[in-house]
Short mmCIF file of C-alpha atoms and ligand atoms in Angstrom, two decimals:
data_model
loop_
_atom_site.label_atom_id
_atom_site.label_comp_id
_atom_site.label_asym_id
_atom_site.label_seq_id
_atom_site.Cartn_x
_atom_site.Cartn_y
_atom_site.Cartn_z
CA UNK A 9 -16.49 -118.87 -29.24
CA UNK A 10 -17.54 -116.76 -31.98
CA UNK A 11 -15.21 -113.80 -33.01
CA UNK A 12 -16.78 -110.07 -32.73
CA UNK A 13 -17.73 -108.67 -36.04
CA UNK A 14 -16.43 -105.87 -37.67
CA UNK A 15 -19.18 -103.61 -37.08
CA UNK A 16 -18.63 -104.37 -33.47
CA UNK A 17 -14.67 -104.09 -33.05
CA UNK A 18 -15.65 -100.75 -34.67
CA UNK A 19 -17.86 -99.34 -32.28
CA UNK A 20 -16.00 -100.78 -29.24
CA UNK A 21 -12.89 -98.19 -30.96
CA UNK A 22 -15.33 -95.37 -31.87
CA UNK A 23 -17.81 -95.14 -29.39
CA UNK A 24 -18.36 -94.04 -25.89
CA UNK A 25 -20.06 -96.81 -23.98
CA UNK A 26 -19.62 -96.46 -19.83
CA UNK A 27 -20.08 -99.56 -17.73
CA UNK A 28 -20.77 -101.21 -14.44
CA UNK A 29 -17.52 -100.68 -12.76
CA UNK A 30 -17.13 -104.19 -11.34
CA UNK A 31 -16.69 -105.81 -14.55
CA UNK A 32 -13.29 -103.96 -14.61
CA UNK A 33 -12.21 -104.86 -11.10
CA UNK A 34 -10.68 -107.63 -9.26
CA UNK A 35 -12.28 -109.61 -6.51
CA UNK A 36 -9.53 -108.05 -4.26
CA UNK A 37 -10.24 -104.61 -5.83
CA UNK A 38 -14.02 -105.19 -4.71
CA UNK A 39 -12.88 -106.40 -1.08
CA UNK A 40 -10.84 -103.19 -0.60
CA UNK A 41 -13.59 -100.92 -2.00
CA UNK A 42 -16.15 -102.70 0.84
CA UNK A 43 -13.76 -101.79 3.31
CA UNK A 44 -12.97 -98.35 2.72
CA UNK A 45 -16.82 -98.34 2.78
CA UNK A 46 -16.91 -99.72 6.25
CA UNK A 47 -14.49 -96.67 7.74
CA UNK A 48 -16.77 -94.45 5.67
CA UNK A 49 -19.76 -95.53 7.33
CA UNK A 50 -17.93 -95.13 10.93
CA UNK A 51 -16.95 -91.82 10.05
CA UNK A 52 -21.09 -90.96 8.47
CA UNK A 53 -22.77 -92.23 12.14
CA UNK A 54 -19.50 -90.23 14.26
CA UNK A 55 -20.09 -87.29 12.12
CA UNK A 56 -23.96 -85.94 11.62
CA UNK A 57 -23.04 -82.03 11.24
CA UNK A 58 -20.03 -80.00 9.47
CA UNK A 59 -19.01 -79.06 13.56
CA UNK A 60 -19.09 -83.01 14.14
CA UNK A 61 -17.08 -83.77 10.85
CA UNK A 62 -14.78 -81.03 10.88
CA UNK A 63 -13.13 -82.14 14.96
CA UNK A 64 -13.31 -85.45 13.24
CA UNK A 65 -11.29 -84.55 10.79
CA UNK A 66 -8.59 -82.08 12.74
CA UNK A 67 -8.43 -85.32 14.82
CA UNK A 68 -7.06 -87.37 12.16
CA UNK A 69 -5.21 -85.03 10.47
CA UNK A 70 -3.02 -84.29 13.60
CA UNK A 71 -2.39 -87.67 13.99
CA UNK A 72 -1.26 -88.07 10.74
CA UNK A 73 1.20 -85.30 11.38
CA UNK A 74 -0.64 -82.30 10.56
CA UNK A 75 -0.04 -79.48 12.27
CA UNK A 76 -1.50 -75.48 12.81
CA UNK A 77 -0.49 -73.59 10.00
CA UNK A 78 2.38 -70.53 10.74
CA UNK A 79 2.54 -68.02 8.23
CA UNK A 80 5.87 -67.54 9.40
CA UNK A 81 7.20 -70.56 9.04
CA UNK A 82 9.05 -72.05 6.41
CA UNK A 83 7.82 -75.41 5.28
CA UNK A 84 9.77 -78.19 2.74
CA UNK A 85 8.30 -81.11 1.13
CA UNK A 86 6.21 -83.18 2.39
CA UNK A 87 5.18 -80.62 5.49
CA UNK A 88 1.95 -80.92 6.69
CA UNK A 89 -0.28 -78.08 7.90
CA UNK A 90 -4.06 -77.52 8.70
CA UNK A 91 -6.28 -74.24 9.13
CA UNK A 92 -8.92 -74.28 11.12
CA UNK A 93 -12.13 -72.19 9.97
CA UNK A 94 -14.45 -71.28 13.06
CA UNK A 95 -14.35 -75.08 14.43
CA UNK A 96 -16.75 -75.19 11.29
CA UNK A 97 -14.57 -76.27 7.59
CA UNK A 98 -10.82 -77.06 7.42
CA UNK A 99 -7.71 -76.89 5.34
CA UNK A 100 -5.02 -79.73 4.78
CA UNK A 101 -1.92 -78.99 2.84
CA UNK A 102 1.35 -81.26 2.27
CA UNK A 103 3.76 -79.22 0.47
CA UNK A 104 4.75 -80.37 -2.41
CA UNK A 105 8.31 -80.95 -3.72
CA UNK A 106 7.87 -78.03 -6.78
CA UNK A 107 7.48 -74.70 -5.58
CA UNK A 108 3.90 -73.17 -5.49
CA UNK A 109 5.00 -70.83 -8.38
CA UNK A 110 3.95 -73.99 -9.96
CA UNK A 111 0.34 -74.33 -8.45
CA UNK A 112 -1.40 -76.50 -5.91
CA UNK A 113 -4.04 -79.44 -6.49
CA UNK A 114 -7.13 -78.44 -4.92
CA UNK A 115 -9.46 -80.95 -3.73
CA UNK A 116 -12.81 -78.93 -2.39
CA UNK A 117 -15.73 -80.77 -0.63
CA UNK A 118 -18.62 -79.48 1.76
CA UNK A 119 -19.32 -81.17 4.96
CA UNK A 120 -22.70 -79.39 5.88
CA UNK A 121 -25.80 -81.13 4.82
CA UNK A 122 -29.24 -80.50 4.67
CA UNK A 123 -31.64 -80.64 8.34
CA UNK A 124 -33.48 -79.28 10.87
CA UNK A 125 -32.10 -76.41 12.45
CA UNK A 126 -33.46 -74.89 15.96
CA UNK A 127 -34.57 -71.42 15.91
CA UNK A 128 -33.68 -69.02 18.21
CA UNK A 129 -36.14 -69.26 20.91
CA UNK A 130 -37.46 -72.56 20.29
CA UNK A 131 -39.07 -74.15 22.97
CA UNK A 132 -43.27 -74.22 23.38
CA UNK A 133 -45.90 -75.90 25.05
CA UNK A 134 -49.42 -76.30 23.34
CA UNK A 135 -51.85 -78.68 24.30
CA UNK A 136 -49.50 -80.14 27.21
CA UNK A 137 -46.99 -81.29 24.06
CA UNK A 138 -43.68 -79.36 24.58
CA UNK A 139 -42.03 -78.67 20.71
CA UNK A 140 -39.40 -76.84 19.72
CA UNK A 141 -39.92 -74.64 16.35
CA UNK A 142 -37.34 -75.04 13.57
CA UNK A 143 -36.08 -73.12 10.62
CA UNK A 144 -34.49 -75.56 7.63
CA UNK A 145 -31.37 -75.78 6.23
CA UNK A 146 -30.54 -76.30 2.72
CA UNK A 147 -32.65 -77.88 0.13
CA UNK A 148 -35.02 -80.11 1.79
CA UNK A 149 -38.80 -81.96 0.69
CA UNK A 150 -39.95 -80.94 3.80
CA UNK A 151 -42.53 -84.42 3.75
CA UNK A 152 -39.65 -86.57 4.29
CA UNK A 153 -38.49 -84.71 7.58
CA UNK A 154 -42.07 -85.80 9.42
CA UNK A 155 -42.51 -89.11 10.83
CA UNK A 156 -38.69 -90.52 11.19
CA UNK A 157 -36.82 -90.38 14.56
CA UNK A 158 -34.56 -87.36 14.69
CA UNK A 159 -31.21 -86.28 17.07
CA UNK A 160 -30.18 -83.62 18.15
CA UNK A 161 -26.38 -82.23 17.97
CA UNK A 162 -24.89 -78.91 18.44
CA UNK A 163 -23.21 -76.49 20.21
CA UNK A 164 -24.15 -73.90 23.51
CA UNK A 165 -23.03 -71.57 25.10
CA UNK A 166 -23.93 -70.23 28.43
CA UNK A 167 -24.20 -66.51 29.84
CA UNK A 168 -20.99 -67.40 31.73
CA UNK A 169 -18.91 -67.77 28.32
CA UNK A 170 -18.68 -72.10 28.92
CA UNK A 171 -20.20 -73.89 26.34
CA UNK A 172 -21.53 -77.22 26.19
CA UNK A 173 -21.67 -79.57 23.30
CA UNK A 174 -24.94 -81.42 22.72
CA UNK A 175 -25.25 -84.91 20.41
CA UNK A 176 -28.03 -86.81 21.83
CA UNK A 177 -30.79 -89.47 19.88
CA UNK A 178 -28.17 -90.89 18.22
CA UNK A 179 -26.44 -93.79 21.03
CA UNK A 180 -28.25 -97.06 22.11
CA UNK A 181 -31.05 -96.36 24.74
CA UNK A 182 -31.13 -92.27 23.99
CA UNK A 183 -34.34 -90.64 23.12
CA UNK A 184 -35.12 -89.66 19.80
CA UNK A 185 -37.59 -86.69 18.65
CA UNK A 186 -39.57 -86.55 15.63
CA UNK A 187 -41.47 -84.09 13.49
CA UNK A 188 -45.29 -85.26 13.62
CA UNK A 189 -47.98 -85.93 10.52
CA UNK A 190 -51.55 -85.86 9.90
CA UNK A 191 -53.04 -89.52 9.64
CA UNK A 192 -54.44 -90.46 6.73
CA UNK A 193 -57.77 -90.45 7.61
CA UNK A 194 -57.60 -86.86 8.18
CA UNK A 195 -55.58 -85.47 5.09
CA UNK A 196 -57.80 -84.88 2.60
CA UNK A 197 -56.78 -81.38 2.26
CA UNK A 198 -53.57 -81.61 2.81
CA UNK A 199 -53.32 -84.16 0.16
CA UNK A 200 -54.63 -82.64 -2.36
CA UNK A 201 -52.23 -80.11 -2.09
CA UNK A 202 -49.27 -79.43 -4.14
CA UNK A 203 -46.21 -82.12 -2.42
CA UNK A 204 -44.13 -78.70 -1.87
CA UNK A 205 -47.26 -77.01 -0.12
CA UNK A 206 -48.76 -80.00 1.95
CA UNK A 207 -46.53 -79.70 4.69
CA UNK A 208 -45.26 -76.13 5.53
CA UNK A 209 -41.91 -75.02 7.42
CA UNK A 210 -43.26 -73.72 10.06
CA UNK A 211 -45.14 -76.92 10.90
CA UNK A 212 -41.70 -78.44 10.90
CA UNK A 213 -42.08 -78.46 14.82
CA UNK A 214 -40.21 -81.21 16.80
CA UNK A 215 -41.95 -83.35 19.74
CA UNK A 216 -39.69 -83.05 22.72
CA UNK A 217 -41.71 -84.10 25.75
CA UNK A 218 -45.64 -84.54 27.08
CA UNK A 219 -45.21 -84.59 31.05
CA UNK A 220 -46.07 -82.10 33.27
CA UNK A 221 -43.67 -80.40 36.05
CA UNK A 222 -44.56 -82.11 39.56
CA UNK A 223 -48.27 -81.82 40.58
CA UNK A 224 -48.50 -78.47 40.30
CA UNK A 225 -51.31 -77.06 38.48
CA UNK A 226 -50.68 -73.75 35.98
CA UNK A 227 -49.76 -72.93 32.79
CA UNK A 228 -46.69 -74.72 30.56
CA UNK A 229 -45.84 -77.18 33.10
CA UNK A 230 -44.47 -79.19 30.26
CA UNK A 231 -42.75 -76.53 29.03
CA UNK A 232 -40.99 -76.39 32.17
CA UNK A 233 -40.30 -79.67 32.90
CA UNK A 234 -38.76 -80.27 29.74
CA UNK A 235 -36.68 -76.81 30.36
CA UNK A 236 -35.88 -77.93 33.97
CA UNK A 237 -34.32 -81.47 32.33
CA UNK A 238 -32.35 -79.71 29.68
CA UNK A 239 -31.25 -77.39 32.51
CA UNK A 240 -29.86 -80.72 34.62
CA UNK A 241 -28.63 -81.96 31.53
CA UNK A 242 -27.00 -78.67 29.71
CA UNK A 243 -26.58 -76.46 32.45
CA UNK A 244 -28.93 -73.96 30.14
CA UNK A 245 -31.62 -71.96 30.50
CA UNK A 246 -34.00 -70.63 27.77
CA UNK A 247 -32.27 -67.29 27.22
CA UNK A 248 -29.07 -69.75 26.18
CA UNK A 249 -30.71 -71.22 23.12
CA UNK A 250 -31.01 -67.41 21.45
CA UNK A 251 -27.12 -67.96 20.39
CA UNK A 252 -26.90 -71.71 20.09
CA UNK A 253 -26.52 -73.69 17.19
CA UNK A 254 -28.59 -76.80 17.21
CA UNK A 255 -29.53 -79.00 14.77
CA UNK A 256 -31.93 -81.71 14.11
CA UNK A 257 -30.54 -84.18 11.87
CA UNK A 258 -32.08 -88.06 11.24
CA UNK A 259 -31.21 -90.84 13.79
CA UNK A 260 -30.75 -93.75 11.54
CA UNK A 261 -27.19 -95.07 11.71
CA UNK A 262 -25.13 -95.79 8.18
CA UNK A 263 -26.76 -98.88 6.48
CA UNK A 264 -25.76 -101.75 3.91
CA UNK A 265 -28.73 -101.63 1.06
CA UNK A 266 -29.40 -104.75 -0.71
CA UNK A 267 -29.06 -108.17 -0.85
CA UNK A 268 -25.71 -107.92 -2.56
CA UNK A 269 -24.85 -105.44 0.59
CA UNK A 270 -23.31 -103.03 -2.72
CA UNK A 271 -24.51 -99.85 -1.63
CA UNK A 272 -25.28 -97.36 1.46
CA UNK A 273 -27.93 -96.01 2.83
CA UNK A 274 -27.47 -92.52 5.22
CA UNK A 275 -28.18 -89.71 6.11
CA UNK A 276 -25.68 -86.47 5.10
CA UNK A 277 -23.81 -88.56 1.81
CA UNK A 278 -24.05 -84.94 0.13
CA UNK A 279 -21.09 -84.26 0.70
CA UNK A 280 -19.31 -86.47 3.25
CA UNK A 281 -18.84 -89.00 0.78
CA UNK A 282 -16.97 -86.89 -1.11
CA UNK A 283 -15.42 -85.11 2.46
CA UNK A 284 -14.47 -88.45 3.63
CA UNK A 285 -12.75 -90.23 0.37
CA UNK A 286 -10.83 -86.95 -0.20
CA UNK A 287 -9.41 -86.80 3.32
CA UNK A 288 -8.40 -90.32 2.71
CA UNK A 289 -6.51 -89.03 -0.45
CA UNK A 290 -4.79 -86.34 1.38
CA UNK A 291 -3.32 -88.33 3.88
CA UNK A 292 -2.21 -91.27 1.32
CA UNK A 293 -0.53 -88.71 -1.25
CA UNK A 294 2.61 -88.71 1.42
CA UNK A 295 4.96 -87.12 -0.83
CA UNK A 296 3.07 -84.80 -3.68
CA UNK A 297 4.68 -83.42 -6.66
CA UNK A 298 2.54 -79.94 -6.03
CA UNK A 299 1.43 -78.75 -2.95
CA UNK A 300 -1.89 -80.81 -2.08
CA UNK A 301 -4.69 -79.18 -0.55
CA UNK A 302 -7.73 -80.29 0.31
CA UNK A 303 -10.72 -78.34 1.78
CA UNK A 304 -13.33 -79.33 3.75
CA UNK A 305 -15.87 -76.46 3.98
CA UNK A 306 -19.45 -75.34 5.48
CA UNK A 307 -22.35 -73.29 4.38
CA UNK A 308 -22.60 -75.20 0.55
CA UNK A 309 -26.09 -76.11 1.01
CA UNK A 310 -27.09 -72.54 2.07
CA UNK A 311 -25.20 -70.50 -0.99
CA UNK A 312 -21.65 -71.20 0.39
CA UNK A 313 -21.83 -67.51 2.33
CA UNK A 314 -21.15 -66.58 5.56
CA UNK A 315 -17.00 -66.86 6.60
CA UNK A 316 -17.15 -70.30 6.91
CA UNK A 317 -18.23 -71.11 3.31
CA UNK A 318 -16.17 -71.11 0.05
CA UNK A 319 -17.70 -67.90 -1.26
CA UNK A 320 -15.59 -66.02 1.62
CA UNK A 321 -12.13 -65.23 1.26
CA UNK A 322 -10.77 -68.15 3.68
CA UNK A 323 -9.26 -69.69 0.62
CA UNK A 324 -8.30 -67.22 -1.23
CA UNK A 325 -6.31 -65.97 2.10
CA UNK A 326 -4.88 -69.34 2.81
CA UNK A 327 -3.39 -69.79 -0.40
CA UNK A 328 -1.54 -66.51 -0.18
CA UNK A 329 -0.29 -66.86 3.33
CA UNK A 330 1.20 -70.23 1.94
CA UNK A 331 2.31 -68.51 -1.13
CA UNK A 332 4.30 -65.82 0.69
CA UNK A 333 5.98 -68.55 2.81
CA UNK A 334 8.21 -69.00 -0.51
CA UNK A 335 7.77 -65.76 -1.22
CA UNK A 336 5.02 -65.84 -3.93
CA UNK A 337 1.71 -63.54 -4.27
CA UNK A 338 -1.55 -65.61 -3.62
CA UNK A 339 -2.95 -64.83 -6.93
CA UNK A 340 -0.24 -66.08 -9.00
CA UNK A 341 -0.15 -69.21 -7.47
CA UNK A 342 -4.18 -69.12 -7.72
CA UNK A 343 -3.40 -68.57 -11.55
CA UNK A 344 -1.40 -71.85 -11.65
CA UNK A 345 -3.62 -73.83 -9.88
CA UNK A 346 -5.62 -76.76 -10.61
CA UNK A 347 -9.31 -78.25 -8.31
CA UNK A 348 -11.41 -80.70 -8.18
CA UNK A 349 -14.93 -79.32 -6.96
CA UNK A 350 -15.69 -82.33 -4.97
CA UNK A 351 -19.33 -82.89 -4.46
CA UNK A 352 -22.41 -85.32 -5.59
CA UNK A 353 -24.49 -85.73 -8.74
CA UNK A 354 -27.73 -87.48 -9.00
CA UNK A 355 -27.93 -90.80 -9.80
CA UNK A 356 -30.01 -92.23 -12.37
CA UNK A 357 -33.26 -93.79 -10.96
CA UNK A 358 -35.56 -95.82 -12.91
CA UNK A 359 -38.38 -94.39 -10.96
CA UNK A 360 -38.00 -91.21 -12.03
CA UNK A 361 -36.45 -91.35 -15.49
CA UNK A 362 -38.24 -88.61 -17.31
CA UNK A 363 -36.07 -85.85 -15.21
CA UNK A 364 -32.74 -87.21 -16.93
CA UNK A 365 -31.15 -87.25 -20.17
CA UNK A 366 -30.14 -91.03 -19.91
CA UNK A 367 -27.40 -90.21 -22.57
CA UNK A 368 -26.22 -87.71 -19.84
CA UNK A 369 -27.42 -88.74 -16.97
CA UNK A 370 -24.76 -90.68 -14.01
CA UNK A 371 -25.20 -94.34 -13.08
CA UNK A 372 -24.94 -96.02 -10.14
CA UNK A 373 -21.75 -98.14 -10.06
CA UNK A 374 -20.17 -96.61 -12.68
CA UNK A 375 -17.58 -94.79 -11.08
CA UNK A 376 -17.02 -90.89 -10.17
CA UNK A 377 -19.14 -88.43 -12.32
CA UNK A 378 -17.56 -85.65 -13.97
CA UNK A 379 -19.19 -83.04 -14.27
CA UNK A 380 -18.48 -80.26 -16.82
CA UNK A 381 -20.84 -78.00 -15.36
CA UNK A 382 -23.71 -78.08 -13.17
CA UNK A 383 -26.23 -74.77 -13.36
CA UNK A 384 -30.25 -74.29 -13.93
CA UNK A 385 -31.62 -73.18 -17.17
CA UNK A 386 -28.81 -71.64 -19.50
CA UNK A 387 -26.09 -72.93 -17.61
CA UNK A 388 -26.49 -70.36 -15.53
CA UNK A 389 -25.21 -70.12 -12.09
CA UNK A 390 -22.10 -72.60 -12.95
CA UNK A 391 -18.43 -72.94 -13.52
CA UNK A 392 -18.37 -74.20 -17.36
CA UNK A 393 -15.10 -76.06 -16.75
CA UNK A 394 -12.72 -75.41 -20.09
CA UNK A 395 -12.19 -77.93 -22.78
CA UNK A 396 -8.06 -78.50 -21.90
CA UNK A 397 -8.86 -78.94 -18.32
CA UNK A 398 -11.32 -81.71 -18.52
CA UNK A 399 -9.80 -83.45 -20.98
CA UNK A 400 -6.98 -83.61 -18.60
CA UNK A 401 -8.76 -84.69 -15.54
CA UNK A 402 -10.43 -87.24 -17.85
CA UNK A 403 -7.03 -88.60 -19.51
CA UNK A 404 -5.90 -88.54 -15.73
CA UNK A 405 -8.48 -91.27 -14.38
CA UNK A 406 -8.24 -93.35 -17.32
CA UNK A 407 -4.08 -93.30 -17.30
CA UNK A 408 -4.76 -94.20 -13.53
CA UNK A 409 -7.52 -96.75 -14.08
CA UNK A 410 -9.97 -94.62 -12.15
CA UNK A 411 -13.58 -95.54 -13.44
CA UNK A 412 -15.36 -92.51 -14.58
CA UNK A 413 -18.41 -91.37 -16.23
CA UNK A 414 -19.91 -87.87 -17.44
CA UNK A 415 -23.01 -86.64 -16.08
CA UNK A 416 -25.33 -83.93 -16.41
CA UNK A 417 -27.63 -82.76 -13.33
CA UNK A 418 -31.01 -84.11 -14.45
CA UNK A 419 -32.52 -82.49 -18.55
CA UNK A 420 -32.50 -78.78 -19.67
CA UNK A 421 -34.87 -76.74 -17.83
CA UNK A 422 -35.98 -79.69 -15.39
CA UNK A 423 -34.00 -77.59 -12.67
CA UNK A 424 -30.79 -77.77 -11.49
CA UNK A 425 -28.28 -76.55 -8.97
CA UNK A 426 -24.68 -75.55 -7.84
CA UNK A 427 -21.47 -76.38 -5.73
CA UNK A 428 -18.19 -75.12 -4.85
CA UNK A 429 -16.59 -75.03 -8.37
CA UNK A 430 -18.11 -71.56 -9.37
CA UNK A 431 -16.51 -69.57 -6.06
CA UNK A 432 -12.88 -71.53 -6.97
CA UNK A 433 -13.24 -70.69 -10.29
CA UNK A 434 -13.77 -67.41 -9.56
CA UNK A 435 -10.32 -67.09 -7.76
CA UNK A 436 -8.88 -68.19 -11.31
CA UNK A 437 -8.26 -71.41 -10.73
CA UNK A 438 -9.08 -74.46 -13.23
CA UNK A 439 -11.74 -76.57 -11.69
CA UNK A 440 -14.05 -79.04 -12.75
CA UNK A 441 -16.95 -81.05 -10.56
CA UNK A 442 -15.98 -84.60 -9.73
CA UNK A 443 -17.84 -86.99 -7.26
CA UNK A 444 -20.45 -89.69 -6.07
CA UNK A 445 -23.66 -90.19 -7.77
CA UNK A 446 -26.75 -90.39 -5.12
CA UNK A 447 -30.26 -91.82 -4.97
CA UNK A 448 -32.65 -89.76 -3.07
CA UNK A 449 -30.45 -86.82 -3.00
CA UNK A 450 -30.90 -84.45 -0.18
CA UNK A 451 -33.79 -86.94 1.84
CA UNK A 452 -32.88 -87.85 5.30
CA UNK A 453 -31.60 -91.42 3.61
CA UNK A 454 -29.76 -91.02 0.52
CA UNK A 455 -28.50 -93.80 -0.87
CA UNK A 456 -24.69 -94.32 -3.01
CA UNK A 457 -23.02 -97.43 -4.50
CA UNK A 458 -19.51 -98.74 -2.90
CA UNK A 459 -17.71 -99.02 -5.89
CA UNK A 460 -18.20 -95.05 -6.10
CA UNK A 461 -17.41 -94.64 -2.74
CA UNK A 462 -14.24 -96.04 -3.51
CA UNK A 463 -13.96 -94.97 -7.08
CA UNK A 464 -13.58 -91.42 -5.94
CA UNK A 465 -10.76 -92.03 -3.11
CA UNK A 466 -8.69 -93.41 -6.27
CA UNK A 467 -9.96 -90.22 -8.04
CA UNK A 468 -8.75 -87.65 -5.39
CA UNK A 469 -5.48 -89.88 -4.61
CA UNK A 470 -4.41 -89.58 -8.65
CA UNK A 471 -4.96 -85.69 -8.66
CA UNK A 472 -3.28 -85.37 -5.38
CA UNK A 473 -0.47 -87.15 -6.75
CA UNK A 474 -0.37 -86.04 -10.32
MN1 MN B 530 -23.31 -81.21 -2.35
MN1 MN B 531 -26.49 -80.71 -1.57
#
């Protein structure tokens, strides 16, 4: 074996050169990693909507020993509380064994994704095809919505006050809908035009059923009998739909991609598998040296408005109603406090390299990205996490072994975007962006690399814990 030169001991000391996580890792390491993948992917096909994920989550949590939050109470060490926002985002906290004067660890990830959702009055007939018009969610290339089998989940509730939860296309031997295209053969215009402009929201209609009602003859008789089998079904009638929240999302289950079976392909990774991993943390950092929380919230892929999203004051609230259980205000523990803003980057793709800086850009397999700040054009829009406090996230992960890499969304000017930090940081707390990188980011099958998955439960677990 020859012996490394000099020039090359050097830059191994001077330079910054990220690698394929595996090279670092046991066998074992790699085993355990594939597994926590495996409960992921449970969790991904249980869990389709931030309604779904959120009772998912309570679930858990209160079997781990969380329990409803009482501002009146007084909690010690290693007490375990939830808040509940609107059935719709949700707050863990352990307390930890130094007062909060001291500061929580914040770990903040979304659990809505981007999809299809209903509009108010959404059923039609036209050309004896019953549809149901939609209204998108989030950031979405509306092409990739048309042609794949969708389900539908959701909640509604009757003129009686009862509700009734919906989640069908998803189980073996239940229907599917889909969003049709134009054939080939007939697109010339449509082709021609701009990707954003070929196919346009309001064509975003969903096929839902082609028989008529009985023999009768008259007008929307599919209409009907499709509205007379959601009636049997629901217990609904049209006027019902006008409040309800449903939501087409893709069918496909949670997938191993590859030969090597090293990654996953699914639906709704942005953000669940950050959501997922962090939850995992939570519940494995049983006795914390600060007071751990960990949010699970709604609404990021829309602006993170409305009361159920981190730009509301459900945080900021919960924080102080812990705070004054030791008798603290809110915004001086806010002061002390320290978050991870929990969500995806992109992954590099060799298909598309001339959107990245590759000296900047997050690779697959190469552990958690950190992201300094996120933004479109002059960093605007973006929490510009301070030098001191990434250093010490980064000095963290490597003390702890956790493999990490910086990344930048995509070049200067090519876009851009946001996430949760920005509204945190706004409460004064020190946050920086840490989570998976993602192929296809934001299609109805985006695709992450195990070792990531993984990566970022270790992440989350040594923050927790630090
Ligand atoms: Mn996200
Ligand atoms: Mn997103």
């Amino acid at each position: 074996m020859c012996e490394k030169s000099k020039a090359d001991m050097l830059k191994d000391e001077l330079f910054y050169s990220p690698e394929h996580t595996s090279y670092a890792c046991s066998e074992q390491e790699i085993k355990t990693a594939d597994e926590f993948c495996g409960d992921y992917m449970e969790f991904l096909n249980k869990c389709k909507t931030e309604r779904e994920a959120a009772a998912f989550i309570k679930e858990l949590a209160e079997k781990e020993g969380y329990v409803p939050f009482d501002p009146s109470a007084k909690y010690k060490a290693g007490d375990k509380v939830y808040s509940d926002i609107h059935s719709k985002a949700l707050i863990l906290c352990t307390f930890g064994r130094q007062g909060l004067e001291n500061g929580a660890k914040i770990v903040a990830s979304h659990i809505d994704s981007p999809r299809l959702d209903l509009k108010p009055n959404p059923l039609y007939e036209d050309s004896e095809l019953a549809l149901f018009k939609t209204h998108y969610y989030g950031g979405i290339k509306k092409y990739q919505w048309t042609a794949i089998p969708l389900s539908l989940h959701g909640v509604v509730f009757r003129r009686d006050g009862s509700s009734v939860t919906v989640r069908l296309g998803d189980g073996e031997g239940e229907p599917r809908f889909v969003v049709t295209d134009l054939l080939p053969h007939l697109d010339k215009k449509q082709a021609s035009k701009p990707l954003e402009d070929a196919i346009l929201g309001e064509n975003l209609n969903i096929l839902v059923g082609s028989r008529p009602f009985g023999q009768d003859k008259g007008s929307e008789m599919v209409k009907l009998n499709i509205m007379k089998l959601i009636n049997e079904k629901y217990g609904i009638t049209e006027a019902d739909f006008l409040s309800a929240e449903l939501e087409a999302v893709p069918a496909f289950p949670a997938v191993d991609i590859g030969f090597d079976r090293s990654m996953i392909g699914a639906y709704g990774h942005d953000d669940r598998v950050c959501a997922y991993p962090s939850v995992m943390a939570a519940f494995a950092a049983k006795a914390p040296e600060f007071t751990a929380v960990t949010v699970v919230t709604d609404k990021e892929e829309i602006g993170s408005d409305g009361n159920t999203g981190l730009n509301s004051a459900y945080l900021k609230h919960f924080i102080a109603d812990i705070a004054a259980t030791q008798g603290l205000k809110g915004r001086d523990v806010l002061r002390a406090s320290e978050c991870l803003s929990a969500d995806v980057n992109a992954g590099f793709d060799p298909t598309y390299p001339s959107v990245h800086d590759k000296m900047n850009a997050a690779f697959l397999n190469r552990g958690i990205v950190v992201t300094k700040y996120t933004g479109a054009r002059g960093k605007s829009g973006t929490n510009d996490a301070n030098a001191e406090y990434a250093a010490k996230i980064q000095r963290l992960f490597d003390v702890e072994k956790v493999a990490w890499q910086t990344g930048e969304l995509g070049k200067v000017d090519e876009g851009g975007g946001g996430t949760v930090a920005k509204y945190i940081a706004n409460l004064g707390v020190q946050v920086i962006d840490v989570g998976v990188p993602v192929l296809s980011m934001h299609a109805p099958f985006e695709v992450v690399a195990k070792l990531d998955v993984y990566a970022a439960f270790k992440g989350f677990k040594a923050f927790l814990e630090s």
